[in-house]
Short mmCIF file of C-alpha atoms in Angstrom, two decimals:
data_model
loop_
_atom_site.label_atom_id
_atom_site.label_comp_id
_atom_site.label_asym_id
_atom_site.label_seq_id
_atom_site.Cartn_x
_atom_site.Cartn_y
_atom_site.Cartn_z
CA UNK A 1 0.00 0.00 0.00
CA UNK A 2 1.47 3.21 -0.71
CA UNK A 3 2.41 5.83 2.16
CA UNK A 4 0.28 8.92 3.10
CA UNK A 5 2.01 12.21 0.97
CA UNK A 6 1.54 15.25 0.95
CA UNK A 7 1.82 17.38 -2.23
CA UNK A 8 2.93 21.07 -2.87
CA UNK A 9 1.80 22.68 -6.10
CA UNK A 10 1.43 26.34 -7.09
CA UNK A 11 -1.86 27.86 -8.03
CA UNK A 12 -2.56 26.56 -12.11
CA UNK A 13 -0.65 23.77 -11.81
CA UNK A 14 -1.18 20.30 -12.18
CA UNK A 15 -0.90 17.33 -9.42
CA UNK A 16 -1.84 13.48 -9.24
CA UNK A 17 -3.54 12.25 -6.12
CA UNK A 18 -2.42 8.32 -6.03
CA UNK A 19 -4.19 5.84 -3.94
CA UNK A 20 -2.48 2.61 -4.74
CA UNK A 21 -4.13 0.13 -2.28
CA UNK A 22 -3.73 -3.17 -2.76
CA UNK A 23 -7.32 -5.30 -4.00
CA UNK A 24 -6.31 -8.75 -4.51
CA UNK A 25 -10.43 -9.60 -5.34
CA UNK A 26 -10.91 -6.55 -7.30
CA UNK A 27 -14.24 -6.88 -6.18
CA UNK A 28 -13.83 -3.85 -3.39
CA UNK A 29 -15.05 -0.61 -4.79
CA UNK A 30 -12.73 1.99 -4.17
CA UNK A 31 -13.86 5.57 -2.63
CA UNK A 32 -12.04 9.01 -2.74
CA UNK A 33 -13.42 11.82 -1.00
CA UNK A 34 -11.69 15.29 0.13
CA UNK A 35 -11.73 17.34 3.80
CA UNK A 36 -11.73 20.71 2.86
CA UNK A 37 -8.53 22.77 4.34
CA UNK A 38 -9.90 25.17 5.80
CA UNK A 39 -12.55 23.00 7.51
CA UNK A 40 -15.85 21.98 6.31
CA UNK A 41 -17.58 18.62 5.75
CA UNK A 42 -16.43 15.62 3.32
CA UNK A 43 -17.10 15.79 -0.31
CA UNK A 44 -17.31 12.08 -2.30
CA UNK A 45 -15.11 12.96 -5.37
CA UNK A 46 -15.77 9.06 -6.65
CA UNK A 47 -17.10 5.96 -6.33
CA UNK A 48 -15.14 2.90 -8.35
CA UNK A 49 -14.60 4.17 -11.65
CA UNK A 50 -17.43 6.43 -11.93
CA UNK A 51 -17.13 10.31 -10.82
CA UNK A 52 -19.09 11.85 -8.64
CA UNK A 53 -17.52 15.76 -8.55
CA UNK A 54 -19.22 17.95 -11.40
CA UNK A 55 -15.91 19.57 -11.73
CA UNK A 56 -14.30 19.03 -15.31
CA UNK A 57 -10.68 19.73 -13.74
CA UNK A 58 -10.67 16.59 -11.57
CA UNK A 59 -9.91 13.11 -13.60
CA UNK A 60 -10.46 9.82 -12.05
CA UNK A 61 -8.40 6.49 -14.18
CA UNK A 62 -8.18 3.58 -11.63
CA UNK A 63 -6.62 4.20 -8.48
CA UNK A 64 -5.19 7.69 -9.44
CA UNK A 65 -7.17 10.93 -9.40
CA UNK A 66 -5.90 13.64 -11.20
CA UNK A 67 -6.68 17.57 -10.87
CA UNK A 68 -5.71 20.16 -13.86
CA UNK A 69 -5.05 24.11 -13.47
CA UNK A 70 -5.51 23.78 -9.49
CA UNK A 71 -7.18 26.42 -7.65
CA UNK A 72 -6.67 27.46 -4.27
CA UNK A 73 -10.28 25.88 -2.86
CA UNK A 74 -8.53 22.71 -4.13
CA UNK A 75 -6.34 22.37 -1.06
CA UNK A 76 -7.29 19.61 1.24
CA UNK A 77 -6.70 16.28 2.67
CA UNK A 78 -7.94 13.05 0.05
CA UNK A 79 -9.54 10.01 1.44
CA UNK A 80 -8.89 6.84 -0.55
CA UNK A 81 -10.79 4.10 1.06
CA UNK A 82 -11.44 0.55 0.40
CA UNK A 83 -14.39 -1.28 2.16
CA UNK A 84 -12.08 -4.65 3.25
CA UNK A 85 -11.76 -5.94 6.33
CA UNK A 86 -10.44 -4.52 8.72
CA UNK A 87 -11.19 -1.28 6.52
CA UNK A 88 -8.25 0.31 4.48
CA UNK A 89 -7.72 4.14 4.29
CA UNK A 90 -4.95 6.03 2.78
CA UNK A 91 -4.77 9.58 3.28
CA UNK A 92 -2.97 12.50 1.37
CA UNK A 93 -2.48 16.02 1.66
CA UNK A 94 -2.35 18.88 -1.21
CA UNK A 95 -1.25 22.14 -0.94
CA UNK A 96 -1.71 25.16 -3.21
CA UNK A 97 0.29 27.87 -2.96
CA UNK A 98 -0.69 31.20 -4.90
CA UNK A 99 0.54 34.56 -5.10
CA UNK A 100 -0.30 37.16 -2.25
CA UNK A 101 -3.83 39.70 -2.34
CA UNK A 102 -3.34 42.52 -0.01
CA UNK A 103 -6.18 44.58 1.14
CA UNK A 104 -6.21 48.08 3.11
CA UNK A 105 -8.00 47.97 6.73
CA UNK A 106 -8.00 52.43 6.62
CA UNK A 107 -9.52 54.97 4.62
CA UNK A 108 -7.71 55.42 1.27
CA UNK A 109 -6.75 59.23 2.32
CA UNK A 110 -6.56 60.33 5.84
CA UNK A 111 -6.21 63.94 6.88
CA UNK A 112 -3.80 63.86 10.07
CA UNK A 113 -3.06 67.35 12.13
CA UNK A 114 0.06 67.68 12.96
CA UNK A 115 1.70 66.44 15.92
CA UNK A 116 -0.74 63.87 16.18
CA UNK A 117 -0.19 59.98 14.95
CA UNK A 118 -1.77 58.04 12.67
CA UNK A 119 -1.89 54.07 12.27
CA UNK A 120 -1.79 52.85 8.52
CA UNK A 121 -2.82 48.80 8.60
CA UNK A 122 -3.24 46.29 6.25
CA UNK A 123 -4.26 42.52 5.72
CA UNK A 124 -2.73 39.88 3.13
CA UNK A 125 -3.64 36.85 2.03
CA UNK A 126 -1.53 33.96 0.76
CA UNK A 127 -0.27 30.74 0.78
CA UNK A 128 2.74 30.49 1.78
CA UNK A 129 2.27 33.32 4.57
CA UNK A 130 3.29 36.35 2.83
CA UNK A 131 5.30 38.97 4.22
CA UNK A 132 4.14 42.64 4.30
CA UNK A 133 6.57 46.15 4.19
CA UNK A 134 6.19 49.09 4.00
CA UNK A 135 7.35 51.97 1.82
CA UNK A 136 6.83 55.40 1.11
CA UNK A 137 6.64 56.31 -2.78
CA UNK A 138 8.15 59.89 -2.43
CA UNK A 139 10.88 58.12 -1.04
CA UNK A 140 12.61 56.66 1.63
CA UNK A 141 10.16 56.34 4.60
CA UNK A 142 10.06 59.60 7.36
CA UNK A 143 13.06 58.99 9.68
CA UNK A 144 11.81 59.29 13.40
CA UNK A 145 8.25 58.44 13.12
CA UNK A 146 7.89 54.63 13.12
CA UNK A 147 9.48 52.26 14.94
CA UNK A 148 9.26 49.05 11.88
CA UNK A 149 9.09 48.40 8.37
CA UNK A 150 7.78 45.32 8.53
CA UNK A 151 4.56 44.01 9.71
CA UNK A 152 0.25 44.41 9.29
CA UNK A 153 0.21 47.96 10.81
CA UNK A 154 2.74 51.19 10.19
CA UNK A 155 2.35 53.95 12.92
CA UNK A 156 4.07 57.58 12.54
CA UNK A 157 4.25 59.10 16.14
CA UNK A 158 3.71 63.49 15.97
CA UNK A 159 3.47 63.81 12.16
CA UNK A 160 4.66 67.06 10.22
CA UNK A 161 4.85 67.72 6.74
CA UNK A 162 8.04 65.40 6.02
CA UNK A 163 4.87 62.65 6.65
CA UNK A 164 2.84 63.82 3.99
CA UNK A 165 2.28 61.07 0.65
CA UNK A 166 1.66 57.65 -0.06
CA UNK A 167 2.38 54.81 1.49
CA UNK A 168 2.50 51.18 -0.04
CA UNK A 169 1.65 47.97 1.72
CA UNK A 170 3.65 45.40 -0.09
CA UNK A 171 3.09 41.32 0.71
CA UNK A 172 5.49 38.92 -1.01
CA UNK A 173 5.83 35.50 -0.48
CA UNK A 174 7.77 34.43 -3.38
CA UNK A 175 5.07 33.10 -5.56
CA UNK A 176 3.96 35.12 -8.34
CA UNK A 177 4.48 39.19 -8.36
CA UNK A 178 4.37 40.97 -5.08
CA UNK A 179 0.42 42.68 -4.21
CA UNK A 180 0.55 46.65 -3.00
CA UNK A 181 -2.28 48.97 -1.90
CA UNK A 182 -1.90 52.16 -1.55
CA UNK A 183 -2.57 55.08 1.81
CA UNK A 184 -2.25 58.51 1.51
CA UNK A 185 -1.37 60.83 4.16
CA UNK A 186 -2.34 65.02 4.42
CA UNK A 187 -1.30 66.34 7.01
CA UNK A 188 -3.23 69.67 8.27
CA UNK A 189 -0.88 72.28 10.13
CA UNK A 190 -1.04 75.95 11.00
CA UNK A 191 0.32 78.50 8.31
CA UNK A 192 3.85 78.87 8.11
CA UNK A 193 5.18 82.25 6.56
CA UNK A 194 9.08 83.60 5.24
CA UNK A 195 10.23 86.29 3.96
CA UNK A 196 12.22 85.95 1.28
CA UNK A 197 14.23 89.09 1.82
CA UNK A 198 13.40 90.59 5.86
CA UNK A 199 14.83 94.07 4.58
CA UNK A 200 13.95 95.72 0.77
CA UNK A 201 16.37 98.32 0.04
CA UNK A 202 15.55 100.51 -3.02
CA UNK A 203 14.41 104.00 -4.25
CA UNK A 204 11.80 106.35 -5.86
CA UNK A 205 11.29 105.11 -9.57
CA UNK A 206 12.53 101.55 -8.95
CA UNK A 207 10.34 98.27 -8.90
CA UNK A 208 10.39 95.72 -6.32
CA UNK A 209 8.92 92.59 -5.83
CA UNK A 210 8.10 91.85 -1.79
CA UNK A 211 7.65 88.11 -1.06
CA UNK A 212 6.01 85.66 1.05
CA UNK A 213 6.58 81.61 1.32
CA UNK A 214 3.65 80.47 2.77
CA UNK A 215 2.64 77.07 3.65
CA UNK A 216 -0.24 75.35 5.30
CA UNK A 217 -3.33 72.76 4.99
CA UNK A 218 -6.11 73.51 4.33
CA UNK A 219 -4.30 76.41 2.16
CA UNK A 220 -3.98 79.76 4.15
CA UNK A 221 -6.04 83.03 2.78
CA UNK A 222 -3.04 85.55 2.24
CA UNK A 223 -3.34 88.76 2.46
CA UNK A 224 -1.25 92.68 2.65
CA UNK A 225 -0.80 95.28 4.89
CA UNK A 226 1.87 98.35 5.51
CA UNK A 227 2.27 100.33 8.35
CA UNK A 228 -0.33 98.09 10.09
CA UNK A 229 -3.41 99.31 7.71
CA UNK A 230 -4.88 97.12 5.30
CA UNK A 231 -4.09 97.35 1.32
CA UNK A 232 -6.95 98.77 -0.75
CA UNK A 233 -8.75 95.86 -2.07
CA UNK A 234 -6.46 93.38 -0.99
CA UNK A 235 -7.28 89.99 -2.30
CA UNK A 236 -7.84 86.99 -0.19
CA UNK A 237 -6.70 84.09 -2.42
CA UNK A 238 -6.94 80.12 -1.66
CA UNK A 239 -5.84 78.81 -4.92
CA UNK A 240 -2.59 78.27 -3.98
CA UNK A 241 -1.32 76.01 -7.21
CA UNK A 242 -2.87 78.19 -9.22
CA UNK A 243 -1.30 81.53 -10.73
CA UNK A 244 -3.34 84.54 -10.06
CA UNK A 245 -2.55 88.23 -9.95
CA UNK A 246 -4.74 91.13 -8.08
CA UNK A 247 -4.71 94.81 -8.68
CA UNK A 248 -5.08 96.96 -6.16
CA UNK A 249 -6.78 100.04 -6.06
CA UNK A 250 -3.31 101.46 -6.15
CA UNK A 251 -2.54 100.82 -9.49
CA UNK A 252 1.09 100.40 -8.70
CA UNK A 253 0.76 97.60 -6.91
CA UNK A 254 -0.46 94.09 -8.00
CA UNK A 255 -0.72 91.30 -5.62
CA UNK A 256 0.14 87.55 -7.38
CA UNK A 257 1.01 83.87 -6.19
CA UNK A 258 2.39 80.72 -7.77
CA UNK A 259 1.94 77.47 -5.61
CA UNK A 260 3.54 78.34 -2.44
CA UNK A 261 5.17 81.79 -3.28
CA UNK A 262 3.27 85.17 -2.60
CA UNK A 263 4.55 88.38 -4.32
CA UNK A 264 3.73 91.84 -4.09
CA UNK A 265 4.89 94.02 -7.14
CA UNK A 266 5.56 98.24 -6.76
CA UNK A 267 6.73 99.89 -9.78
CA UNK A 268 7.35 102.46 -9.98
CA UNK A 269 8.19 102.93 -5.94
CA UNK A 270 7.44 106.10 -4.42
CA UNK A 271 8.46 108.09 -1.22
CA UNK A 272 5.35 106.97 0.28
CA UNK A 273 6.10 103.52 -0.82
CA UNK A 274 8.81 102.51 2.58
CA UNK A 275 7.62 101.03 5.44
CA UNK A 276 6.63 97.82 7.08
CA UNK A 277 4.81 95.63 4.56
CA UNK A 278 3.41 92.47 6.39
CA UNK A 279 2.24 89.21 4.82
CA UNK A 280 -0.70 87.29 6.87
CA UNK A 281 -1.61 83.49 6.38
CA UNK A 282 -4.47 82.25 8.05
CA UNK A 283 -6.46 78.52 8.15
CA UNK A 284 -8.47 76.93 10.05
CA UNK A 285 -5.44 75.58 12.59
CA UNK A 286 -3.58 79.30 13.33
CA UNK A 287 -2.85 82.12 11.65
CA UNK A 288 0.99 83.45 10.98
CA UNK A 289 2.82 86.29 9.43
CA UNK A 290 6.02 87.68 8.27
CA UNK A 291 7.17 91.44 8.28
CA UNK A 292 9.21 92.79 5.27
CA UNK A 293 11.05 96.40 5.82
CA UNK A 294 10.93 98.41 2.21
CA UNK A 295 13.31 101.41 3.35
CA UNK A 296 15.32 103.66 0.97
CA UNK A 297 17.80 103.73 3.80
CA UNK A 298 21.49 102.65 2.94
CA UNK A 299 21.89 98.76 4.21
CA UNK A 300 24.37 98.26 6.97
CA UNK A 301 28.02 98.22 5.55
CA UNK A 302 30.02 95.57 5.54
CA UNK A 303 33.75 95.87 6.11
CA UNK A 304 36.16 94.10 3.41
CA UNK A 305 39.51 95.06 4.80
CA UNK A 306 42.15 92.83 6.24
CA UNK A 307 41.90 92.46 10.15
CA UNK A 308 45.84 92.52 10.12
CA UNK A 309 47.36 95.93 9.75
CA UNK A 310 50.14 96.79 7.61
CA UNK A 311 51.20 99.76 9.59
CA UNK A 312 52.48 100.44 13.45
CA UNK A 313 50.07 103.58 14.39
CA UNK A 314 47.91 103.63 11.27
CA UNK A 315 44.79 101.45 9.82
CA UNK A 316 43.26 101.75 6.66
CA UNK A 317 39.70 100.56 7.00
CA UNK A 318 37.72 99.61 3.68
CA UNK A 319 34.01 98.51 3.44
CA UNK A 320 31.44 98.62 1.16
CA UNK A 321 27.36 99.30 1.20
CA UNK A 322 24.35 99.73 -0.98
CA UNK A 323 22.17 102.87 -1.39
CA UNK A 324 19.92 103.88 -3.92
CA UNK A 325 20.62 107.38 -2.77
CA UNK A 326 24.24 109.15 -2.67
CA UNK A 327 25.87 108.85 0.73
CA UNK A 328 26.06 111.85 3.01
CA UNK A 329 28.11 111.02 5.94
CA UNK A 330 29.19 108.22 7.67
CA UNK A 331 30.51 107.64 11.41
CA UNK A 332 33.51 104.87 12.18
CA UNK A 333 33.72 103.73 16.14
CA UNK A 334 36.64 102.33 17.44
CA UNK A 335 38.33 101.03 20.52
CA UNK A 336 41.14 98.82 21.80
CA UNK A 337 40.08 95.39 22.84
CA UNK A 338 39.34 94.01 25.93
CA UNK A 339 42.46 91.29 25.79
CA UNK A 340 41.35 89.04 28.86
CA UNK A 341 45.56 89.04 29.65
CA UNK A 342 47.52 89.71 32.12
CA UNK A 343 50.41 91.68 32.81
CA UNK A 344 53.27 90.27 34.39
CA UNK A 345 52.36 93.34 36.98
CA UNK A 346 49.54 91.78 37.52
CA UNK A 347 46.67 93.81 35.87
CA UNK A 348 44.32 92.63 33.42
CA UNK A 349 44.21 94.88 29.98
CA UNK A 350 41.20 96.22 29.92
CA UNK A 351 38.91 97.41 26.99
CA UNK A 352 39.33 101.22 25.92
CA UNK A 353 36.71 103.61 25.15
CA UNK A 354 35.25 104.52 22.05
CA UNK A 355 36.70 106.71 19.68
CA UNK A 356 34.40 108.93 17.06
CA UNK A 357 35.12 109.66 13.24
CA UNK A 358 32.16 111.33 11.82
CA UNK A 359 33.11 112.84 8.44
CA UNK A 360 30.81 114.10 5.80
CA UNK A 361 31.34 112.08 2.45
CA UNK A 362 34.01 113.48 0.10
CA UNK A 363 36.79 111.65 -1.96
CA UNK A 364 36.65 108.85 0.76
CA UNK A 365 33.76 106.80 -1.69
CA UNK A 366 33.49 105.45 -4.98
CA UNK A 367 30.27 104.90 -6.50
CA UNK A 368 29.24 102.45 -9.36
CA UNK A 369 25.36 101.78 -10.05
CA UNK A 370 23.99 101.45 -5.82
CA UNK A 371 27.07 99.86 -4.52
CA UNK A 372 29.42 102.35 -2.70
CA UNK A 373 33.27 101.54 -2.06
CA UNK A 374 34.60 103.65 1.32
CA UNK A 375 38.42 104.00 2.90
CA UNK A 376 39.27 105.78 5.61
CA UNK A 377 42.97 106.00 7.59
CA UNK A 378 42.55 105.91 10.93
CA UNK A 379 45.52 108.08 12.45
CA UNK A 380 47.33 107.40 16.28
CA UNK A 381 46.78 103.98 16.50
CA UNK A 382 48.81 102.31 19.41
CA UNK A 383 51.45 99.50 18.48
CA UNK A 384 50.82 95.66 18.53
CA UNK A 385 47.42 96.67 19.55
CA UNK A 386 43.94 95.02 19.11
CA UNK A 387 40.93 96.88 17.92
CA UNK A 388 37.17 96.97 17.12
CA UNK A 389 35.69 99.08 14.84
CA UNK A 390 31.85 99.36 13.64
CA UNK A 391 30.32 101.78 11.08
CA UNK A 392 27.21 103.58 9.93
CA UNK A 393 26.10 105.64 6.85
CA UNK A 394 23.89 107.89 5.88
CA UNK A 395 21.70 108.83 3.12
CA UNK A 396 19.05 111.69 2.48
CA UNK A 397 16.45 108.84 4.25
CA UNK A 398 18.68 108.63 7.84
CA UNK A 399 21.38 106.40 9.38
CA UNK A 400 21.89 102.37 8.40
CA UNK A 401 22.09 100.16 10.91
CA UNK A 402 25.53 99.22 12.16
CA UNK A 403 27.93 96.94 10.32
CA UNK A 404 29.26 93.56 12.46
CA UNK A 405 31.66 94.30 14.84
CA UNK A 406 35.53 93.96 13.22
CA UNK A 407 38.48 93.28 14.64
CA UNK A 408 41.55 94.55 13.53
CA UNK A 409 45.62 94.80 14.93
CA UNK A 410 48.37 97.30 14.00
CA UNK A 411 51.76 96.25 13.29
CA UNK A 412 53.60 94.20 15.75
CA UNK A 413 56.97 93.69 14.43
CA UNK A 414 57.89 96.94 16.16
CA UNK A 415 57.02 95.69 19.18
CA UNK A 416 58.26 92.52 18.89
CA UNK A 417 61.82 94.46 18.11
CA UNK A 418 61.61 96.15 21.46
CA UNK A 419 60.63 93.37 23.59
CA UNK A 420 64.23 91.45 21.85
CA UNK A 421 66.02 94.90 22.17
CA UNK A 422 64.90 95.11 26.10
CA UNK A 423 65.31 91.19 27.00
CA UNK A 424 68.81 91.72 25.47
CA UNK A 425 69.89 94.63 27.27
CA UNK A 426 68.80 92.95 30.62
CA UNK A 427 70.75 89.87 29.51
CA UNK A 428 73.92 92.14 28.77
CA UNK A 429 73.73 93.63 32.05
CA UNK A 430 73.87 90.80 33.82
CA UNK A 431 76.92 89.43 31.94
CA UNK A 432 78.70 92.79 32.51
CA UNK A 433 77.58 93.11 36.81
CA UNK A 434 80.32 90.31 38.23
CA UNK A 435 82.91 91.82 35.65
CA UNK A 436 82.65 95.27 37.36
CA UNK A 437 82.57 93.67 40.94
CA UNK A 438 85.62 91.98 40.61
CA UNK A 439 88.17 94.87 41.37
CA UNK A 440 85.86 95.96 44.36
CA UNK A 441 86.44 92.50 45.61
CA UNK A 442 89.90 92.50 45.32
CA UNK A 443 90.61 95.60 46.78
CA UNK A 444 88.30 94.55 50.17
CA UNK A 445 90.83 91.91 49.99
#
């Protein structure tokens, strides 16, 4: 009699299902019938030769049943039995395996606020078991929000935008092509506004462009104001991925937006143009806003010279600046530097106070277009010394704001010359002291 198998097909193949028992009469009719895997009550498949199963796929030739382009309903345990005494039954096992279905247990699209978390979860089916991961198709998945890869369920912990897309559930278990489905994220969060440039500097006749950043779910309204008054007719505008432009009832100014990027146009600027121009985004979580300066004051300068001074008493300070206006006056500060050393006498050097140039522009600046060159000498510098300087200008409009503090040093090799000239006097001395002692000695004795 043959020995209980069990058989492993994939899904469309074919298998044979033997049951070789032995009959020396003949005369015993033999029975197959099948117990359902996944549980269920017998099915008689055939009795002796004839077939009892309507189903065209299964074959019965003597003591071998046979079952073309199996499904995966086919899986089971078969029954051969012979009615001899004591009774004979032989049983066998199939097994279809098939490619993996994978089905999502959330809503397609899920709108998530941020900070909060959201679970994504899925179910697969699939013989063998298959194995679900997960990915993110714009990408590698969010660093810092989920703890696994692998698995039914994917949870992001305090979502922000670097959460937003879709997300694939993928189950492979090596049969067939991997199944997917597919969850999107959104995730809602208060506006968030930049300025593209905190501080406009330009001039009457000019154009300018002012602009906003803004982002946000649901899409902020954006709107203007200067000087903390509303724009005439300022336009509140939603369609954010959609270009759109606004005049207002000042004709010179025209209010536009392409997806996330909010500009307001002046041309041609007037006088009454400068001041505080402030972009407001508001939704449904918060509202934000960001505050861009339009001044036809000069911008602070910035000094281009080298911190290390080429002369002993003297520095030669160099910067440069922008001003749509010709520069008037400017004012340099200086002091010595507050060293943190200490003197062999034991006192600390201590910072000096500050010294004034103020000096109405003359052939100290070269102009070419808005950009202004300036150099100035500063006179009576001390020696090997350490200083700090800062600047200002001035234009028809006022004073810019101070350049970064710079540090400069006058010439040391001086200094360095004296301190070897003194160490080697003091050196020379002492050789020459027991020299002039000795005849004083020898006269005491």
């Amino acid at each position: 009699m043959a020995r209980p198998q069990t058989f492993t097909v994939e899904v469309g193949q074919s298998v044979i299902i033997p049951c070789d028992v032995d009959n020396p009469t003949g005369r015993n009719k033999l029975i197959i019938k099948k117990q359902p895997a996944g549980g269920g009550s017998e099915k008689l498949l055939s009795v002796g030769s004839e077939k009892v199963t309507p189903d065209p796929r299964i074959d019965i030739k003597g003591s071998r049943l046979t079952i073309s382009h199996t499904r995966p309903r086919d899986a089971g345990t078969f029954l051969c039995h012979f009615d001899l005494e004591p009774p004979v039954q032989l049983r066998h096992t199939l097994d279809v395996q098939f490619a993996p279905t994978v089905q999502a247990l959330v809503p397609p699209e899920q709108h998530v606020p941020k900070g909060n978390s959201v679970t994504l979860e899925c179910k697969a089916h699939g013989n063998p078991e298959p194995i679900i991961r997960w990915s993110h198709q714009e990408g590698p998945l969010p660093s810092g929000y989920h703890t696994s890869q692998q698995g039914p369920r994917l949870t992001l912990e305090k979502v922000d935008r670097r959460a937003e897309g879709t997300y694939l559930c993928t189950a492979d278990n090596g049969i067939g092509e991997p199944a997917s489905a597919a969850m999107a994220i959104t995730v809602e969060y208060p506006p968030e506004v930049v300025a593209e440039k905190k501080i406009v500097t330009t001039g009457e006749g000019d154009e300018v462009d002012l602009v906003c950043i803004v982002h946000g779910r649901p899409p902020p309204d954006v709107v203007w104001t200067r000087d903390g008054r509303p724009l005439p007719d300022t336009l509140m505008d939603t369609q954010l991925h959609q270009p759109r432009t606004h005049t207002a009832h000042d004709a010179h100014m025209t209010q536009n937006h392409v997806a996330h990027r909010h500009t307001l146009s002046i041309k041609p600027v007037t006088e009454k143009d400068f001041g505080a121009y402030v972009c407001i985004a508001e939704n449904t979580h918060g509202r934000k806003n960001a505050v861009i300066q339009m001044t036809g004051l000069p911008k602070p300068p910035e000094i281009t010279s080298s911190p290390n001074g080429g002369e002993s008493t003297s520095y030669t300070l160099t910067l440069q600046t922008e001003s749509y206006y010709p520069l008037t006056e400017f004012i340099i500060k200086y002091r010595k530097t507050h060293t943190g050393a200490w003197h062999k006498n034991h006192t600390m050097v201590m910072a000096g106070s500050w010294e004034k140039v103020s000096k109405i522009v003359e052939s100290e600046v070269t102009r070419q277009g808005s950009s202004y060159s300036l150099k100035y000498r500063l006179e009576n510098l001390e020696v090997a010394t350490d200083y700090m300087a800062v600047v200002r200008v001035r234009n028809k409009y006022g004073w810019s704001a101070e350049s970064e503090r710079f540090s400069f040093f006058t010439k040391r090799a001086m200094a360095v010359l004296q301190s070897t000239s003194a160490s080697g006097c003091e050196e020379t001395a002492a050789a020459l002291l027991p020299l002039l002692l000795l005849p004083l000695i020898a006269a005491v004795m």
